[in-house]
Short mmCIF file of C-alpha atoms and ligand atoms in Angstrom, two decimals:
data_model
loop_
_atom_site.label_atom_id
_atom_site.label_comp_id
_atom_site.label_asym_id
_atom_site.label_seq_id
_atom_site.Cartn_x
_atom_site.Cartn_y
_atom_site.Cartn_z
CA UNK I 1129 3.53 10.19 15.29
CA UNK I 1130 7.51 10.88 14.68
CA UNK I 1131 8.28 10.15 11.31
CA UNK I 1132 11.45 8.03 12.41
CA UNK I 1133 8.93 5.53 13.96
CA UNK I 1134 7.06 4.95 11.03
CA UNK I 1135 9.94 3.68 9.43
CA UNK I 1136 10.54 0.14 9.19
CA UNK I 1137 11.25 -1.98 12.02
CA UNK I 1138 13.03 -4.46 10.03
CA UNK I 1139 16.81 -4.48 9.97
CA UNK I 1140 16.49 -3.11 6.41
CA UNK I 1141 17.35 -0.18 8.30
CA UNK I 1142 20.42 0.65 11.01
CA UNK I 1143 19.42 3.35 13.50
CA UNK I 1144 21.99 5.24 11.95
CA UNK I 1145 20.43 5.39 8.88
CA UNK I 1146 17.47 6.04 10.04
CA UNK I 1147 18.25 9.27 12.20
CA UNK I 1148 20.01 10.42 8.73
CA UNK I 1149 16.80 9.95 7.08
CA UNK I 1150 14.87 11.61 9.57
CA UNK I 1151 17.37 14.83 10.39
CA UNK I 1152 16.63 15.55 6.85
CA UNK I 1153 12.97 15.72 7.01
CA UNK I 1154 11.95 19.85 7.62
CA UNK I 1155 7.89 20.82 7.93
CA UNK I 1156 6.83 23.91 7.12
CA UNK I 1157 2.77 24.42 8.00
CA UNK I 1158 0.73 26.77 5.92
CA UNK I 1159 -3.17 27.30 4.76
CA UNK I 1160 -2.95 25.99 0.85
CA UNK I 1161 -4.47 29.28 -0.07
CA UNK I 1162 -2.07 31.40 2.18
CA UNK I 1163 0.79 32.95 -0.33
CA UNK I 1164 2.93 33.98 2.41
CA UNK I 1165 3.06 30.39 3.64
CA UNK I 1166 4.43 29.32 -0.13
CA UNK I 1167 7.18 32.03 -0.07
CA UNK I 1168 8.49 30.34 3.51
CA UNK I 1169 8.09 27.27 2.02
CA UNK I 1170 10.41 29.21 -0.80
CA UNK I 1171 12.96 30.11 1.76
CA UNK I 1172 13.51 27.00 3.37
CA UNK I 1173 13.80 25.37 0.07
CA UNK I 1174 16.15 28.23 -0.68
CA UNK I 1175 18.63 27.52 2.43
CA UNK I 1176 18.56 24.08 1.93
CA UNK I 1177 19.54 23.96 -1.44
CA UNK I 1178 22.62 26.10 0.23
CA UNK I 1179 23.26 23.87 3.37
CA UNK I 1180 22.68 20.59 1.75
CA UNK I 1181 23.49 21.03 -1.96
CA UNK I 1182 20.54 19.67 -3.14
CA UNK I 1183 20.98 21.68 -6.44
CA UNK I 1184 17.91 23.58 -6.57
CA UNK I 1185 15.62 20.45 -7.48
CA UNK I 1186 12.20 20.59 -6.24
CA UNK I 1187 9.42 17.93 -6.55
CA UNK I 1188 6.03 19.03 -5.06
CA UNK I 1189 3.66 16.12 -4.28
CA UNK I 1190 0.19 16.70 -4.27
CA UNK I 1191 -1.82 13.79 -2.07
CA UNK I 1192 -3.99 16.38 -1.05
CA UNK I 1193 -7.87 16.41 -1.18
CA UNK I 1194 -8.77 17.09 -4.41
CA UNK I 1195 -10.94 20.10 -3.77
CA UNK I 1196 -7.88 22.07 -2.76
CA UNK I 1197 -5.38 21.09 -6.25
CA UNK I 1198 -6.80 24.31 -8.34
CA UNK I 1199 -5.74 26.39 -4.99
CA UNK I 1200 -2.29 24.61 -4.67
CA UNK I 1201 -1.25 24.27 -8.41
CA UNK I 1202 -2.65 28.52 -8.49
CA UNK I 1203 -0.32 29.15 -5.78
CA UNK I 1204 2.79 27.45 -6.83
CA UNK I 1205 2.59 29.32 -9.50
CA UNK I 1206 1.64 32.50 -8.24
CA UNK I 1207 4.78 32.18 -5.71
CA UNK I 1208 7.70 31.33 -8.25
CA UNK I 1209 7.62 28.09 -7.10
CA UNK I 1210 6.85 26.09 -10.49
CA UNK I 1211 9.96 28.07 -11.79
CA UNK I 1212 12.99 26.06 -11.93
CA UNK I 1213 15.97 28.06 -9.03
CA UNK I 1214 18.40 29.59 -11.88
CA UNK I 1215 22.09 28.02 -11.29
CA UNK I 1216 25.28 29.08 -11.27
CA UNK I 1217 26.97 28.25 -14.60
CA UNK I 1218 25.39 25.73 -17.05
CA UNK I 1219 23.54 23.51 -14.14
CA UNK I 1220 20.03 23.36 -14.93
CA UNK I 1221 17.28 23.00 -11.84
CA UNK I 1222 14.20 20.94 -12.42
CA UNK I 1223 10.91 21.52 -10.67
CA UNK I 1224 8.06 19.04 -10.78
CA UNK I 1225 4.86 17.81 -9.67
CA UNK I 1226 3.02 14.61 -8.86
CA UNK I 1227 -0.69 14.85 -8.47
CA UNK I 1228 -2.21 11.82 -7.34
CA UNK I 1229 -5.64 10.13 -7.94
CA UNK I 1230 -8.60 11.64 -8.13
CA UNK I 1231 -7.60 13.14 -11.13
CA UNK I 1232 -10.52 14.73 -11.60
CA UNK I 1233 -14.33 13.31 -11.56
CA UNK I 1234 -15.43 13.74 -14.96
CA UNK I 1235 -14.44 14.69 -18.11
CA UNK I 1236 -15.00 18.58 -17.87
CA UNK I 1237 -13.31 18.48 -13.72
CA UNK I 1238 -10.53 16.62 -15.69
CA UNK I 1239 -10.39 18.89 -18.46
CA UNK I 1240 -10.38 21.91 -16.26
CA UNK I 1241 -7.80 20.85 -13.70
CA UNK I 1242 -5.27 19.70 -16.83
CA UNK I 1243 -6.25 23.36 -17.73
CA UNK I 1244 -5.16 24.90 -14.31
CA UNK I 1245 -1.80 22.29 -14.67
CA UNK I 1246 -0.85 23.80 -18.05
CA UNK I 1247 -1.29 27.24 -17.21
CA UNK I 1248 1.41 27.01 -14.14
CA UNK I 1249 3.93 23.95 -15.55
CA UNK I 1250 4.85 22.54 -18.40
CA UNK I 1251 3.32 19.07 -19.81
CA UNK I 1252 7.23 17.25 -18.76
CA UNK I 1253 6.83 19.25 -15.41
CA UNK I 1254 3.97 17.06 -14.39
CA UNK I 1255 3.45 13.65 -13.13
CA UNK I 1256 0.72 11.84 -12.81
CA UNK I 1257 0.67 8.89 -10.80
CA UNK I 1258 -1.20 5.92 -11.08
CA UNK I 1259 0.34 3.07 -8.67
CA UNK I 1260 -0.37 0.47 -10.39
CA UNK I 1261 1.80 1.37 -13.66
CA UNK I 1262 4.58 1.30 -10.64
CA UNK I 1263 3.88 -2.54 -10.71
CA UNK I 1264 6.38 -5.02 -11.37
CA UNK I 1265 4.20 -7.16 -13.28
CA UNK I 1266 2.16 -4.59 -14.81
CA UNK I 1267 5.47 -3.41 -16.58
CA UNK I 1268 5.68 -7.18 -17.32
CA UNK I 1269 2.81 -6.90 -19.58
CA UNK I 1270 5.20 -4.50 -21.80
CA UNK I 1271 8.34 -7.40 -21.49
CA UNK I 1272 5.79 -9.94 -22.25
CA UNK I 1273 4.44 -8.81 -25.51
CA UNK I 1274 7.29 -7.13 -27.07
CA UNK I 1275 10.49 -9.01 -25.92
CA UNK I 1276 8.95 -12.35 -26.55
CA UNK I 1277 8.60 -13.31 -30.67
CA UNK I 1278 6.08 -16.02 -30.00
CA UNK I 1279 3.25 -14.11 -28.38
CA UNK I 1280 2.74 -11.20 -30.62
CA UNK I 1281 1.70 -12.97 -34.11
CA UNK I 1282 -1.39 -14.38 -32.00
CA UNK I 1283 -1.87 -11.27 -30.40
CA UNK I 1284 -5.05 -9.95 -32.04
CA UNK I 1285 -8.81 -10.92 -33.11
CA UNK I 1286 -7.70 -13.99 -35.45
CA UNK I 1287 -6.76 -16.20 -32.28
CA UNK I 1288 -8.07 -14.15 -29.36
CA UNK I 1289 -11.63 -14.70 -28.19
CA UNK I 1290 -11.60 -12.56 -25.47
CA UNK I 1291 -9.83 -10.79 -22.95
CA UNK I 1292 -10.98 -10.62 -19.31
CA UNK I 1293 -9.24 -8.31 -16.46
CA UNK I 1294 -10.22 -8.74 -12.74
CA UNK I 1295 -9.33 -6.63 -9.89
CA UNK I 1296 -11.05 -8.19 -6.66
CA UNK I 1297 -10.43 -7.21 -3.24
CA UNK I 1298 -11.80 -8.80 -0.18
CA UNK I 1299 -11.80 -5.90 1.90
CA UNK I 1300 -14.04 -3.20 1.53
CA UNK I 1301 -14.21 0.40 1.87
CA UNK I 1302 -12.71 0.71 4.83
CA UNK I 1303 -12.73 4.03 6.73
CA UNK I 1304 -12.56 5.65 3.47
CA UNK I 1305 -16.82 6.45 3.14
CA UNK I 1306 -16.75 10.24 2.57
CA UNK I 1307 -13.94 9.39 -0.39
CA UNK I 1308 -15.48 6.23 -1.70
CA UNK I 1309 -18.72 7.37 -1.85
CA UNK I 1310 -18.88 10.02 -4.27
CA UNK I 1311 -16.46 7.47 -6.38
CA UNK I 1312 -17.52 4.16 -6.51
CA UNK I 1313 -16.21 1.23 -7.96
CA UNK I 1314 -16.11 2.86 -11.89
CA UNK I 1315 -13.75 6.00 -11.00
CA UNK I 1316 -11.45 4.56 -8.08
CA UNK I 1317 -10.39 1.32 -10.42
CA UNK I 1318 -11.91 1.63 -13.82
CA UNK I 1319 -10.78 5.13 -15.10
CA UNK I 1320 -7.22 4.49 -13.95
CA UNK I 1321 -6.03 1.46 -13.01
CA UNK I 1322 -7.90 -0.89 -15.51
CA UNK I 1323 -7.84 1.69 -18.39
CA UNK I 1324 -4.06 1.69 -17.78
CA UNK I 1325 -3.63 -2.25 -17.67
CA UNK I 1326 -6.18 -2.78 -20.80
CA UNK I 1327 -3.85 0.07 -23.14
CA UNK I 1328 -0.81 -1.83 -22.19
CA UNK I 1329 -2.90 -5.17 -23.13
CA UNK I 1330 -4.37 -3.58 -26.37
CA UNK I 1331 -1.46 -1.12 -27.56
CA UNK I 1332 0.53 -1.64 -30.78
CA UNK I 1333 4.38 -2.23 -30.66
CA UNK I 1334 5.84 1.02 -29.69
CA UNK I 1335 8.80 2.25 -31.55
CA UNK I 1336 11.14 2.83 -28.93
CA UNK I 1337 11.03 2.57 -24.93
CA UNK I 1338 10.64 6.10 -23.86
CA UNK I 1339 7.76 7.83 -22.55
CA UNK I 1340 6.19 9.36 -25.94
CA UNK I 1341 6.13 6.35 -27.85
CA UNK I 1342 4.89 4.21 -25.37
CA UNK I 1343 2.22 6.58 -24.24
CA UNK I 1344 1.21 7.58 -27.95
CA UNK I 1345 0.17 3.84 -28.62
CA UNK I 1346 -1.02 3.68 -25.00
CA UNK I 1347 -3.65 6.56 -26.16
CA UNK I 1348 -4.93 5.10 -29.12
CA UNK I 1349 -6.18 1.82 -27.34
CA UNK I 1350 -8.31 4.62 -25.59
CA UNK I 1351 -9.15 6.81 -28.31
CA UNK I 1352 -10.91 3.38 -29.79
CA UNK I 1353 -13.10 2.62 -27.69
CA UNK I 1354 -16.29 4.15 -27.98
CA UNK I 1355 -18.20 6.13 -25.72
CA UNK I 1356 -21.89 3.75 -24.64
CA UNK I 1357 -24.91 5.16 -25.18
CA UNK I 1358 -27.33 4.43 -22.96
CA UNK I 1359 -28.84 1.30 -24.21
CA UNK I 1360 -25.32 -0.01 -24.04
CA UNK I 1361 -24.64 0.59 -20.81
CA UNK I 1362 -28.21 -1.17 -19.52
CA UNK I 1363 -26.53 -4.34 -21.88
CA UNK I 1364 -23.11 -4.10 -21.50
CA UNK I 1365 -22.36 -2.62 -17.89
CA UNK I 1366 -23.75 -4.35 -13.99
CA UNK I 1367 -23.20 -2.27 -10.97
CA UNK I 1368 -23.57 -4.27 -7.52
CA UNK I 1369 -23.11 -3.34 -3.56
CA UNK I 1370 -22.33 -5.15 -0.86
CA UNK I 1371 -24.49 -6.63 1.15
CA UNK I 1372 -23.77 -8.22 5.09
CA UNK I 1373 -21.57 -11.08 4.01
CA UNK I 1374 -18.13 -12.02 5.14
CA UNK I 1375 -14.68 -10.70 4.92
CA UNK I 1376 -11.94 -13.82 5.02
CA UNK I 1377 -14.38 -15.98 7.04
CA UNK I 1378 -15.33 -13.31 9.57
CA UNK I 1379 -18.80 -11.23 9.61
CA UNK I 1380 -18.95 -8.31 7.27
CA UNK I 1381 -21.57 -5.45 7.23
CA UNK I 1382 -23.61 -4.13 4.32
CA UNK I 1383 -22.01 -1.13 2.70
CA UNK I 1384 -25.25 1.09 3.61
CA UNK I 1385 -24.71 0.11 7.13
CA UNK I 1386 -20.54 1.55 7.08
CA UNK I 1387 -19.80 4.25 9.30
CA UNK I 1388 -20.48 7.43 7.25
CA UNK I 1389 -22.35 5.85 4.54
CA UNK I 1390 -25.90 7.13 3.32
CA UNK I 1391 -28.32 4.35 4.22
CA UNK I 1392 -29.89 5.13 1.09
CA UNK I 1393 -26.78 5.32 -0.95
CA UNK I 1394 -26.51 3.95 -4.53
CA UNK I 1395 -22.46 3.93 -5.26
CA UNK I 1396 -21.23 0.88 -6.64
CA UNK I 1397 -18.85 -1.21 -5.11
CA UNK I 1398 -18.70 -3.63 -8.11
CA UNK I 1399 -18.67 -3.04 -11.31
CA UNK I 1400 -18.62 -5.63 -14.52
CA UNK I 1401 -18.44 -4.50 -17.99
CA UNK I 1402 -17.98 -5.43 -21.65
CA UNK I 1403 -15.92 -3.01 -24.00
CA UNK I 1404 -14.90 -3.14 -27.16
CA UNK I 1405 -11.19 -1.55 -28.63
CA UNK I 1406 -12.57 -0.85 -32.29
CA UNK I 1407 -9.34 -1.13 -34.31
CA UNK I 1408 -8.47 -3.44 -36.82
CA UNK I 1409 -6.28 -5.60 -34.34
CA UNK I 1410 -8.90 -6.06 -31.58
CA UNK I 1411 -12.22 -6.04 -33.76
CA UNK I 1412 -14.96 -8.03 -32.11
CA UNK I 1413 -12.71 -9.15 -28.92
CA UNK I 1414 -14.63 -8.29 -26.54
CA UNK I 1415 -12.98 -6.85 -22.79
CA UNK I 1416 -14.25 -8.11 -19.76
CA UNK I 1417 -14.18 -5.93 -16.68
CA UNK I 1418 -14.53 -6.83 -13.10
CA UNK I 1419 -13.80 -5.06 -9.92
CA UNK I 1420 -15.14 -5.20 -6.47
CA UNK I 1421 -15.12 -4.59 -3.03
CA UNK I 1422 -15.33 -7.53 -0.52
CA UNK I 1423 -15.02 -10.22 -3.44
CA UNK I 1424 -13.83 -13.82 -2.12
CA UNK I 1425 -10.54 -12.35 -2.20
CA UNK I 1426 -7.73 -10.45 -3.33
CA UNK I 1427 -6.85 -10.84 -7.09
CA UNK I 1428 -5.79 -8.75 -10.15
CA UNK I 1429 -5.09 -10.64 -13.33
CA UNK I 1430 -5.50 -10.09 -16.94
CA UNK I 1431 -6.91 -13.32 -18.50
CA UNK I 1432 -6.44 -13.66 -22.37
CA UNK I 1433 -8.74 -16.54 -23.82
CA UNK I 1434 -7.92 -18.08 -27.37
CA UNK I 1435 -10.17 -19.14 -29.79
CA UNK I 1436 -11.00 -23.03 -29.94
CA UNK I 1437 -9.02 -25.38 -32.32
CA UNK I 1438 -10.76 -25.20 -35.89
CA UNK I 1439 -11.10 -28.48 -35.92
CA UNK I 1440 -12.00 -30.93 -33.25
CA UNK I 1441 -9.64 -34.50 -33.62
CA UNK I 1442 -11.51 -35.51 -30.14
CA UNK I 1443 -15.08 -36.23 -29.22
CA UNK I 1444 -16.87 -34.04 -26.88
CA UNK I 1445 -16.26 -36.95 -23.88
CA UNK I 1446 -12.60 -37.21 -24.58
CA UNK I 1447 -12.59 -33.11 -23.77
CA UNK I 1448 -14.74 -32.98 -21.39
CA UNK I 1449 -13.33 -30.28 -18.43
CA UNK I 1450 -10.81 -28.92 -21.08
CA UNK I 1451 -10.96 -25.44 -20.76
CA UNK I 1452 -9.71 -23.16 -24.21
CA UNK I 1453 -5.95 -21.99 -24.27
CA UNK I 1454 -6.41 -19.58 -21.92
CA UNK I 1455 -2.97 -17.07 -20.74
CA UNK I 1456 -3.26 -15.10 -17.11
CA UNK I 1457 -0.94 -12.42 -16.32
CA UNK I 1458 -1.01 -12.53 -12.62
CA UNK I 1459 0.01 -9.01 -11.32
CA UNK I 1460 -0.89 -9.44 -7.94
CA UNK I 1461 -0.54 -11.92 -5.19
CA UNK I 1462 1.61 -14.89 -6.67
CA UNK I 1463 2.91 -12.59 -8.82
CA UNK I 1464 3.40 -14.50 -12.43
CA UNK I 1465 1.90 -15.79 -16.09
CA UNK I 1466 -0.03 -19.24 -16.72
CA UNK I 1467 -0.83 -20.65 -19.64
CA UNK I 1468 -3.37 -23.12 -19.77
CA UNK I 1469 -3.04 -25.97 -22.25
CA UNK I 1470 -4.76 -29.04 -22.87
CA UNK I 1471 -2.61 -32.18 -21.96
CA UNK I 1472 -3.22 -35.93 -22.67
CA UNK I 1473 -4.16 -38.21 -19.59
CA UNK I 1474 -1.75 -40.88 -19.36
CA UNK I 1475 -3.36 -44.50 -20.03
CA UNK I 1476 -4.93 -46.26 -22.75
CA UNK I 1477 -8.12 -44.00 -23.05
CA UNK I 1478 -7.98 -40.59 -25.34
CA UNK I 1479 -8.95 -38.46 -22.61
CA UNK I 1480 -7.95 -34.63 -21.86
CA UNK I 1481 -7.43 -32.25 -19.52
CA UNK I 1482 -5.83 -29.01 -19.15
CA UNK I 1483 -2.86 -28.51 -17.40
CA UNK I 1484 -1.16 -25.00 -16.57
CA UNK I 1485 2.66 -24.11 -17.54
CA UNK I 1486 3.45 -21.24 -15.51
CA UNK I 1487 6.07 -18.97 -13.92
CA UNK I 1488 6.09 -16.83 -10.74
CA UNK I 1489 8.11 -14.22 -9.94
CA UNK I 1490 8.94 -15.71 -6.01
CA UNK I 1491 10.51 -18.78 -8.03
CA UNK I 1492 12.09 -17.21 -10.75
CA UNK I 1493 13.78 -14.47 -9.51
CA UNK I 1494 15.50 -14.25 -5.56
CA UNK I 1495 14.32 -10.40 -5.12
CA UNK I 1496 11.50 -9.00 -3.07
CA UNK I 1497 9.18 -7.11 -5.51
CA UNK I 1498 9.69 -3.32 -5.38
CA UNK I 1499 6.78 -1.16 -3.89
CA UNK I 1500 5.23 0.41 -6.85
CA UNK I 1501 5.70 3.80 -5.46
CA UNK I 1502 9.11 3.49 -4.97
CA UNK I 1503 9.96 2.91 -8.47
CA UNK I 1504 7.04 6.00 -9.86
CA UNK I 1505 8.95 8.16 -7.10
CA UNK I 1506 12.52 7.41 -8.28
CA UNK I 1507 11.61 7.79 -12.19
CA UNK I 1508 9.90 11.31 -11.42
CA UNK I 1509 13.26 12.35 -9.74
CA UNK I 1510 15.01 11.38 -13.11
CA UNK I 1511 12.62 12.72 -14.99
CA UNK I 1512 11.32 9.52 -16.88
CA UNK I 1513 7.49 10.11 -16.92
CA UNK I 1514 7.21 6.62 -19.30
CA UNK I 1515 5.15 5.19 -16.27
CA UNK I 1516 2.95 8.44 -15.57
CA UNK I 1517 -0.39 9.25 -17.23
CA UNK I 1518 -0.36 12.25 -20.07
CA UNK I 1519 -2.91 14.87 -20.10
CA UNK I 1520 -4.65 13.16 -23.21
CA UNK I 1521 -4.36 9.35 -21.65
CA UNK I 1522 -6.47 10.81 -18.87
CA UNK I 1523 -9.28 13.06 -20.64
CA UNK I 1524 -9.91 9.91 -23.06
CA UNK I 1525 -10.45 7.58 -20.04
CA UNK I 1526 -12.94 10.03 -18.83
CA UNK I 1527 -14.48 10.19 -21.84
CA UNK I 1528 -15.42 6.74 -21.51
CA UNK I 1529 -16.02 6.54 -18.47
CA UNK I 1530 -18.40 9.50 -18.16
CA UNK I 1531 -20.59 7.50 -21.00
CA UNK I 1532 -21.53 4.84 -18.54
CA UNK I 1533 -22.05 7.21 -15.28
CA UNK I 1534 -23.92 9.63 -17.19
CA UNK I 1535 -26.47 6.98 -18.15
CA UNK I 1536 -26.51 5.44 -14.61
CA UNK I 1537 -27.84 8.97 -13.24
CA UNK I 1538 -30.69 8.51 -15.50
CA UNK I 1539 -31.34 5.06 -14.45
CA UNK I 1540 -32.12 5.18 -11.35
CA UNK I 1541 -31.23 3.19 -7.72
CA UNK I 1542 -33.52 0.11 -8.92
CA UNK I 1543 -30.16 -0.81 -11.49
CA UNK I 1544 -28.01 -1.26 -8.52
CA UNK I 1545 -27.51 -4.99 -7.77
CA UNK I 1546 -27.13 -6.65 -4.27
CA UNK I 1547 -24.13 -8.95 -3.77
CA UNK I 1548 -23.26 -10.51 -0.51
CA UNK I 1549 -20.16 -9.69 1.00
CA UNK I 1550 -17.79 -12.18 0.47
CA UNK I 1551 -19.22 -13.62 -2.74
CA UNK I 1552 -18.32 -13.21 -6.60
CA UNK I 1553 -21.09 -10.25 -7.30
CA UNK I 1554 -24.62 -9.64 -8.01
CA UNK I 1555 -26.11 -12.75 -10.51
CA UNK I 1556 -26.62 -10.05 -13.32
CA UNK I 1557 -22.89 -9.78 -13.81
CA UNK I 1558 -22.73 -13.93 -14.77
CA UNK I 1559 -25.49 -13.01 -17.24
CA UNK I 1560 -23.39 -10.68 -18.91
CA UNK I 1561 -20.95 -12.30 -20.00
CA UNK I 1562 -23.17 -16.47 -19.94
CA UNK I 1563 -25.44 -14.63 -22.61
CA UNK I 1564 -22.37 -14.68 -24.86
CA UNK I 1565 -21.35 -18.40 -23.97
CA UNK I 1566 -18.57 -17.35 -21.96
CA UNK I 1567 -17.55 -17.31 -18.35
CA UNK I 1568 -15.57 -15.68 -15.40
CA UNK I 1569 -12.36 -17.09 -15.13
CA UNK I 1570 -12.42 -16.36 -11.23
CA UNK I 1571 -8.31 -16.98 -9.68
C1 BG6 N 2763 -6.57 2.57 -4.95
C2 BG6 N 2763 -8.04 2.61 -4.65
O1 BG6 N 2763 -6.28 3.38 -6.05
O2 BG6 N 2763 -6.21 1.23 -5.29
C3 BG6 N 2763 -8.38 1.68 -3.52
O3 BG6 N 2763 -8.40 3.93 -4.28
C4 BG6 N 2763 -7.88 0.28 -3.83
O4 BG6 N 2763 -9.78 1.64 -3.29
C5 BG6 N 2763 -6.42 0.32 -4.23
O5 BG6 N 2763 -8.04 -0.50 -2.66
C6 BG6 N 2763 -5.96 -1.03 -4.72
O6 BG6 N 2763 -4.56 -1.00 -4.89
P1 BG6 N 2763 -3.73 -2.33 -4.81
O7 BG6 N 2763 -2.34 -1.92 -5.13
O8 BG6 N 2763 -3.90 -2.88 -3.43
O9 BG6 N 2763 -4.32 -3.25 -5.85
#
């Protein structure tokens, strides 16, 4: 397919514009391992930094299977071209890299490619992305807590009974078996996505808005929690797969039955855990973690429950169906925050109920939402890596995450639950989090 048909058909774009766009698109084909094919890659770059003045700037993007990054990163350095182009005068060329997701499988793959990284560009040289930090409302998280006074004070284990964060999708795996399957549910959303929301959730005020601070405080949310031993992870963490169900009202087929799936396979396509951030700010609050393939639908939100009132003026009938204080941060669809409060029913009778105060994003502000890789994209080119994931951001997610997958090996299949398609999990995920008196706030 031409690359000027794949842009949008929508009058966003003249033709014009788009034949602009597309007359400065080049190709140049090579084997990833094949030095000669970096050094034409070198030339072109070379003569079109001279026919276009583009200044000598290079951005490599690596959405490339991850088997071949150690090759790629090897080569670009191997070939001169990690080096920034020396310039004429006092102008300064920049060279950098995006690596997307995988990043790594493990701990030690993570360790080792961060290794291969370091060895060929420099720590500010390297991007890596992690879409959903390019979310509007994820950012919101940051504007939330820290330009708001009201929030913070209760912001912490005094008022906050728990926190719960959900990403549900109704599809599932798509054509995507031979990637999916040695991932599951616990390294294509945990490791990234939800580690990233819960350190924005959990972190301390930052100093200043720039990309150390933030991602110093970002780290420490990591650094406390605490890997699971194994008897934690049987308590604390439910893996499911999908059985036939449904997908938006229409039939749906068991994972094992997908087209490239092992009928025997034992990935998780849900995943439901409790964690704990052991700090002095978060002690004893617990985390509750959801994802999932082929849920009811499509939903990521970060709940935060408070605690009860200390003191009861009403009588359990009075407040019956009120639910606690309870503050969603809605990052995607119907983009927004709620806060759930309990209201008095009009009439003569004391009687409650709980009524939400909310905004969205559609009625608040007259703008279509960004694509999150536009904005990651444009903040690499000025060199603001605020929203991209540091070497030590990753390796502590792994560390985590490698507690809970290291136990499931030992397990065995039996520990992988059956949910049907369409439906919110296996049962054993409700018990996790019923057997502390508590309960999925499902959107
Ligand atoms: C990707 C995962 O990182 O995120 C996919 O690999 C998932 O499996 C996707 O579907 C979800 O992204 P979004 O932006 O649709 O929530």
């Amino acid at each position: 397919m031409c690359i000027r048909d794949s842009l949008p058909a929508d009058d966003k774009l003249d033709d014009q514009a788009k034949q602009t766009f597309a007359s400065q698109l080049f190709y140049c084909r090579s084997n990833f391992d094949d030095i000669d094919g970096y050094k034409r890659l070198g030339d072109l770059l070379n003569k079109l930094d001279k026919e276009e003045h583009t200044g000598g700037n290079r951005l490599f993007y690596l959405a490339t299977p991850p088997e071949t990054d150690s090759t790629i990163i090897e080569q670009l350095g191997k070939s001169g071209l990690s080096k920034p182009v020396q310039q004429d005068g006092d102008k300064q060329s920049w060279v950098r890299l995006i690596t997307e997701k995988p990043f790594g499988h493990d701990l030690a793959s993570a360790k080792k490619l961060n290794q291969e990284l370091a060895a060929v560009f420099q720590e500010d040289q390297i991007f890596r992305i992690d879409h959903y930090m390019g979310k509007e409302t994820v950012q919101n998280i940051i504007a939330f807590r820290f330009a708001n006074g009201i929030f913070e004070p209760l912001w912490n284990q005094k008022y906050i009974d728990h926190i719960q964060i959900l990403v549900a999708e109704s599809l599932g795996i798509g054509s995507r078996s031979e990637y999916y399957e040695t991932e599951g549910a616990i390294r294509d959303i945990v490791q990234n996505h939800v580690m990233q929301v819960l350190s924005l959730v959990g972190m301390e005020p930052p100093a200043d808005y720039n990309a150390n601070d933030i991602r110093d405080e970002k780290v420490k949310v990591l650094r406390a929690i605490k890997a699971l031993q194994p008897e934690e992870v049987n308590l604390r963490v439910v893996r499911g797969q999908y059985t036939a169900g449904t997908e938006d009202g229409k039939p749906a087929v068991a994972y094992k039955e997908e087209h490239g799936v092992n009928p025997a396979s034992t990935t998780e396509t849900y995943v439901a855990l409790k964690l704990f951030i052991e700090n002095w700010r978060w002690s004893d609050v617990p985390v509750y973690i959801r994802t999932g393939k082929h849920l009811p639908k499509r939903s990521t939100e970060v709940t935060v429950q408070f605690k009860r009132v200390p003191h009861q003026l009403y009588t359990p009938t009075e407040t019956q169906g009120l639910v606690p204080n309870r503050l969603t941060m809605r990052i995607q669809p119907d983009e927004g925050i709620s806060l759930k409060i309990g209201a008095k029913v009009p009439g003569a009778a004391s009687k409650l109920s709980t009524v939400d105060m909310g905004f969205t994003y559609n009625d608040a502000f007259d703008i279509e939402l960004p694509d999150a890789y536009e904005r990651l994209i444009a903040d690499c080119i000025v060199g603001d890596s605020t929203l991209f994931i540091r070497r030590d951001e990753i390796e502590e997610s792994w560390r985590i995450i490698d507690s809970i997958t290291e136990a499931w090996q030992k397990a065995g299949a039996e520990t992988v639950y059956p949910y049907a398609a369409g439906t919110w999990g296996p049962k054993e995920a409700d018990v996790l989090i019923e057997r502390d008196g508590r309960e999925w706030d499902n959107p």
